[in-house]
Amino acid sequence: MIIIGELLNGMYKDVGKAIVEKDKSVIQKIAKSQIEAGADALDLNCGPVSKDQVSDMKWLIETVQEVTDKIIVIDSSKPKVIQGAIRSAKNKVIINSTTADKEKLEILLPLAKEYGCSLIALSMDKKGIPQNKDQRLELAASIIGFCMEKDFPINELYLDPVVMPVDVAQLQLKEIIESIREFKLLCDPAPKTVVGLSNISQGILDRSLVNRTFLVMAQEAGLDAAIADPLDKKLMDCMITAELILNKQIYCKAYLDAYRKSKK
Ligand code: THG
């Protein structure tokens, strides 16, 4: 499982403030703590406070790259921001994200190909977030069709079923789990799958419990990556244990420690 640390997001007050004030030490501390806790990649999102998202994203990328060579996940809904900032990246990059809309795919697929990046594609379009599995699969199939047309390698594509908060869209969650299972069957080689895990628990109590329970269920359905909080130790322990049960890790008494050491 690829864990993409979610904490460098301008929606968090301390990160938003650090972006505005260009305070490298705050950003680098959060970057290092996520990696120390087992993150394989870091999501970078300027958030709502940013006035110049291209220059703020460039600054975030450069700041993070000073302390790590882990994968950078450039998180913006604006293709112009991704296009403008991607040159600053020396580390491996995952572009986050395109939708199924042709206008976005036509910019981001060639960009990802040119820079040798992976690309996250949300199974949604201008019409909004689908309300069932079949709509998600239809959008995912259309994204895969575009990838084939543009000769983009499918194993560099991460399909995201778009996780909804449990308090507003409870009926969607089972649909989302089954979407992950069926995304993997859409073509051979299979696309990868990713979720924004913490979306599920926005605005509710017991966030960590809901996050980790969903994560384990999604892992069983074939989830490859999650944008999540690596500092949540219970979440990470559940993720590692699910990998063990799904036979993706070899058992030993100290399997949690062994997994963590393998990330260093
Ligand atoms: N898919 C993809 N990318 C994504 C998402 C997704 N990127 C953004 C988001 N969703 C994933 N990242 C987060 C980061 C934080 C939270 C949720 C998802 C979160 N933050 C607290 C909250 O809103 O309650 C912030 C609290 C605070 O302000 O301190 O929950 O789905 N591809």
Coordinates of C-alpha atoms and ligand atoms in Angstrom, one line a residue:
M1 CA 0.0 0.0 0.0
I2 CA 1.3 3.4 -0.9
I3 CA 0.5 5.9 1.8
I4 CA 0.4 9.5 0.6
G5 CA 0.7 11.9 3.5
E6 CA -2.3 14.3 3.5
L7 CA -1.0 16.9 6.1
L8 CA 0.7 19.4 3.7
N9 CA -2.6 20.9 2.8
G10 CA -3.4 24.7 3.1
M11 CA -6.8 23.8 4.6
Y12 CA -4.9 23.2 7.8
K13 CA -4.4 26.5 9.6
D14 CA -0.7 26.1 10.4
V15 CA 0.1 25.0 6.9
G16 CA -2.0 27.8 5.3
K17 CA -0.1 30.3 7.5
A18 CA 3.3 28.8 6.6
I19 CA 2.5 29.1 2.9
V20 CA 1.4 32.7 3.2
E21 CA 4.5 33.6 5.3
K22 CA 6.9 31.3 3.3
D23 CA 8.0 29.7 6.5
K24 CA 10.0 26.7 5.3
S25 CA 10.7 25.2 8.7
V26 CA 7.0 24.5 9.4
I27 CA 6.5 22.7 6.1
Q28 CA 9.7 20.8 6.3
K29 CA 8.9 19.6 9.9
I30 CA 5.5 18.2 8.7
A31 CA 7.1 16.6 5.7
K32 CA 9.8 14.9 7.8
S33 CA 7.3 13.7 10.5
Q34 CA 5.0 12.1 7.8
I35 CA 8.0 10.3 6.3
E36 CA 9.3 9.2 9.6
A37 CA 5.8 7.7 10.3
G38 CA 5.9 5.7 7.1
A39 CA 4.5 7.9 4.3
D40 CA 5.8 6.8 0.8
A41 CA 4.7 10.1 -0.8
L42 CA 3.6 13.6 0.2
D43 CA 0.4 15.3 -1.1
L44 CA 1.0 19.0 -1.6
N45 CA -2.1 21.3 -1.8
C46 CA -2.0 25.1 -1.4
G47 CA -5.5 25.3 -0.1
P48 CA -7.9 28.2 0.0
V49 CA -5.5 30.8 1.4
S50 CA -3.2 30.9 -1.7
K51 CA -3.4 34.0 -3.9
D52 CA -0.9 32.8 -6.5
Q53 CA -1.2 29.0 -6.6
V54 CA 1.4 28.4 -9.3
S55 CA 4.2 30.2 -7.3
D56 CA 3.0 28.8 -4.0
M57 CA 2.9 25.2 -5.4
K58 CA 6.5 25.7 -6.8
W59 CA 7.6 27.0 -3.4
L60 CA 6.0 24.0 -1.6
I61 CA 7.6 21.5 -4.0
E62 CA 11.1 23.1 -3.6
T63 CA 10.7 23.4 0.1
V64 CA 9.8 19.7 0.5
Q65 CA 12.5 18.5 -1.9
E66 CA 15.1 20.1 0.3
V67 CA 14.4 17.4 3.0
T68 CA 13.2 14.3 1.1
D69 CA 13.5 12.4 -2.2
K70 CA 10.1 10.7 -1.7
I71 CA 7.3 11.0 -4.3
I72 CA 5.7 14.5 -4.6
V73 CA 1.9 14.4 -5.3
I74 CA 0.9 17.8 -6.9
D75 CA -2.7 18.3 -5.7
S76 CA -4.7 20.9 -7.5
S77 CA -8.0 20.9 -9.4
K78 CA -6.5 23.5 -11.8
P79 CA -4.5 22.1 -14.7
K80 CA -2.7 25.5 -15.0
V81 CA -1.3 25.2 -11.5
I82 CA 0.0 21.7 -12.2
Q83 CA 1.4 22.8 -15.6
G84 CA 3.1 25.8 -14.1
A85 CA 4.6 24.0 -11.1
I86 CA 5.7 20.6 -12.4
R87 CA 9.0 21.9 -13.8
S88 CA 10.1 22.6 -10.2
A89 CA 9.9 18.9 -9.3
K90 CA 13.1 16.8 -9.3
N91 CA 11.5 13.9 -7.3
K92 CA 9.1 11.4 -8.9
V93 CA 5.7 13.1 -9.3
I94 CA 2.1 11.9 -9.2
I95 CA -0.3 14.5 -10.7
N96 CA -3.5 14.9 -8.5
S97 CA -5.8 15.1 -10.4
T98 CA -7.8 15.1 -13.6
T99 CA -11.5 14.4 -13.9
A100 CA -13.2 12.5 -16.7
D101 CA -13.6 15.8 -18.6
K102 CA -12.0 15.9 -22.0
E103 CA -10.6 19.5 -21.5
K104 CA -8.6 18.4 -18.4
L105 CA -7.5 15.0 -19.9
E106 CA -6.3 16.7 -23.0
I107 CA -3.9 18.9 -20.9
L108 CA -2.9 16.5 -18.1
L109 CA -2.4 13.2 -20.0
P110 CA 0.3 14.7 -22.4
L111 CA 1.8 16.5 -19.4
A112 CA 2.1 13.3 -17.4
K113 CA 3.5 11.5 -20.4
E114 CA 6.1 14.2 -21.1
Y115 CA 7.3 14.3 -17.4
G116 CA 7.1 10.5 -16.9
C117 CA 4.6 11.0 -14.0
S118 CA 1.7 8.9 -12.7
L119 CA -1.7 10.5 -12.9
I120 CA -4.7 10.4 -10.5
A121 CA -8.1 10.5 -12.3
L122 CA -11.3 11.1 -10.3
S123 CA -14.3 9.1 -11.6
M124 CA -16.4 12.3 -11.8
D125 CA -17.0 15.0 -14.3
K126 CA -18.5 18.5 -14.7
K127 CA -21.9 17.0 -14.0
G128 CA -20.7 16.1 -10.4
I129 CA -19.9 13.1 -8.3
P130 CA -21.7 9.8 -9.4
Q131 CA -24.3 8.4 -7.1
N132 CA -23.6 4.7 -7.8
K133 CA -21.0 2.1 -8.9
D134 CA -22.1 1.9 -12.5
Q135 CA -21.7 5.6 -13.1
R136 CA -18.3 5.5 -11.6
L137 CA -17.3 2.5 -13.8
E138 CA -18.6 4.3 -16.9
L139 CA -16.5 7.4 -16.2
A140 CA -13.5 5.2 -15.3
A141 CA -13.8 3.3 -18.6
S142 CA -14.0 6.6 -20.5
I143 CA -10.8 7.8 -18.8
I144 CA -9.0 4.5 -19.7
G145 CA -10.2 5.0 -23.3
F146 CA -8.5 8.4 -23.3
C147 CA -5.3 7.0 -21.9
M148 CA -5.2 4.4 -24.7
E149 CA -5.8 7.0 -27.3
K150 CA -3.0 9.2 -26.0
D151 CA -0.8 6.1 -25.4
F152 CA -0.5 6.8 -21.7
P153 CA 0.6 3.7 -19.7
I154 CA -2.4 2.3 -17.8
N155 CA -0.2 1.1 -14.9
E156 CA 0.7 4.8 -14.2
L157 CA -3.0 5.7 -13.9
Y158 CA -4.6 5.8 -10.4
L159 CA -8.4 5.8 -10.5
D160 CA -10.1 7.5 -7.6
P161 CA -13.8 6.6 -6.9
V162 CA -14.2 9.9 -4.9
V163 CA -14.9 9.1 -1.2
M164 CA -17.8 10.9 0.3
P165 CA -18.4 11.7 4.0
V166 CA -20.4 9.0 5.8
D167 CA -22.8 11.4 7.4
V168 CA -24.0 12.8 4.0
A169 CA -23.6 9.9 1.7
Q170 CA -23.8 6.7 3.7
L171 CA -25.2 4.7 0.8
Q172 CA -22.2 5.6 -1.4
L173 CA -19.6 3.8 0.7
K174 CA -20.4 0.3 -0.3
E175 CA -20.7 1.4 -4.0
I176 CA -17.2 3.0 -3.6
I177 CA -15.6 -0.2 -2.2
E178 CA -17.2 -2.2 -5.1
S179 CA -16.0 0.4 -7.6
I180 CA -12.4 -0.2 -6.5
R181 CA -12.8 -3.9 -7.0
E182 CA -14.2 -3.5 -10.5
F183 CA -11.8 -0.7 -11.6
K184 CA -9.1 -3.3 -11.3
L185 CA -10.9 -5.5 -13.8
L186 CA -11.4 -2.8 -16.5
C187 CA -8.3 -3.6 -18.4
D188 CA -5.1 -5.6 -18.4
P189 CA -2.6 -4.4 -17.2
A190 CA -4.9 -3.1 -14.5
P191 CA -5.1 0.5 -13.5
K192 CA -4.1 1.4 -9.9
T193 CA -6.6 2.8 -7.4
V194 CA -6.4 5.5 -4.8
V195 CA -8.7 7.3 -2.3
G196 CA -8.7 10.4 -0.3
L197 CA -9.4 8.5 2.9
S198 CA -10.1 11.3 5.4
N199 CA -13.0 12.5 3.2
I200 CA -15.1 9.7 4.7
S201 CA -15.0 11.1 8.2
Q202 CA -15.2 14.9 7.7
G203 CA -17.5 16.4 10.3
I204 CA -18.0 13.2 12.4
L205 CA -16.8 11.8 15.7
D206 CA -14.5 8.8 15.9
R207 CA -12.7 9.9 12.7
S208 CA -9.8 7.6 13.1
L209 CA -12.0 4.5 13.7
V210 CA -14.1 5.1 10.6
N211 CA -11.0 5.9 8.5
R212 CA -9.2 2.7 9.4
T213 CA -12.2 0.5 9.1
F214 CA -12.9 1.8 5.6
L215 CA -9.2 1.5 4.6
V216 CA -9.0 -2.2 5.5
M217 CA -12.2 -2.9 3.5
A218 CA -10.9 -1.0 0.5
Q219 CA -7.6 -2.9 0.8
E220 CA -9.5 -6.1 0.5
A221 CA -11.1 -4.8 -2.7
G222 CA -7.7 -4.1 -4.2
L223 CA -6.8 -0.5 -3.2
D224 CA -3.3 0.4 -4.1
A225 CA -2.8 3.8 -2.5
A226 CA -4.4 6.2 0.1
I227 CA -4.1 9.9 0.8
A228 CA -4.2 9.6 4.6
D229 CA -2.7 10.8 7.9
P230 CA 0.4 8.7 8.5
L231 CA 0.7 10.1 12.0
D232 CA -2.4 8.1 12.9
K233 CA -0.6 5.0 14.4
K234 CA -3.7 2.9 14.7
L235 CA -4.5 3.5 11.1
M236 CA -1.0 2.5 10.0
D237 CA -1.1 -0.6 12.2
C238 CA -4.4 -1.7 10.6
M239 CA -3.1 -1.0 7.1
I240 CA 0.0 -3.1 7.8
T241 CA -2.0 -5.9 9.4
A242 CA -4.4 -6.0 6.4
E243 CA -1.4 -6.4 4.1
L244 CA -0.3 -9.3 6.2
I245 CA -3.8 -11.0 6.0
L246 CA -4.0 -10.3 2.3
N247 CA -0.6 -12.1 2.0
K248 CA 1.3 -9.0 0.9
Q249 CA 3.7 -9.2 3.8
I250 CA 5.5 -12.2 5.2
Y251 CA 4.6 -13.0 8.8
C252 CA 7.0 -12.7 11.7
K253 CA 6.4 -11.9 15.3
A254 CA 7.6 -8.3 14.8
Y255 CA 5.8 -7.8 11.5
L256 CA 4.8 -4.2 12.3
D257 CA 8.3 -3.1 13.1
A258 CA 9.6 -5.1 10.1
Y259 CA 7.3 -3.2 7.8
R260 CA 8.3 0.1 9.2
K261 CA 12.0 -0.7 8.9
S262 CA 11.5 -1.7 5.3
K263 CA 10.3 1.9 4.6
K264 CA 13.5 3.5 5.9
Ligands
THG1 N1 -8.9 12.4 -3.8 C1 -7.8 12.9 -4.3 N2 -7.1 14.0 -3.7 C2 -7.6 14.5 -2.6 C3 -8.8 14.0 -2.1 C4 -9.5 13.0 -2.7 N3 -7.0 15.6 -2.0 C5 -7.6 16.3 -0.9 C6 -8.4 15.4 -0.1 N4 -9.3 14.6 -0.9 C7 -7.5 14.4 0.7 N5 -6.9 15.1 1.8 C8 -7.5 15.5 2.9 C9 -6.8 16.3 3.8 C10 -7.4 16.6 5.0 C11 -8.7 16.2 5.3 C12 -9.4 15.4 4.4 C13 -8.8 15.1 3.2 C14 -9.4 16.7 6.6 N6 -9.0 17.8 7.1 C15 -9.6 18.4 8.3 C16 -11.1 18.5 8.2 O1 -11.5 19.0 7.1 O2 -11.8 18.2 9.1 C17 -9.0 19.7 8.6 C18 -9.1 20.1 10.0 C19 -8.3 21.4 10.2 O3 -8.7 22.4 9.6 O4 -7.4 21.4 11.0 O5 -10.2 16.0 7.0 O6 -10.6 12.5 -2.3 N7 -7.3 12.4 -5.4

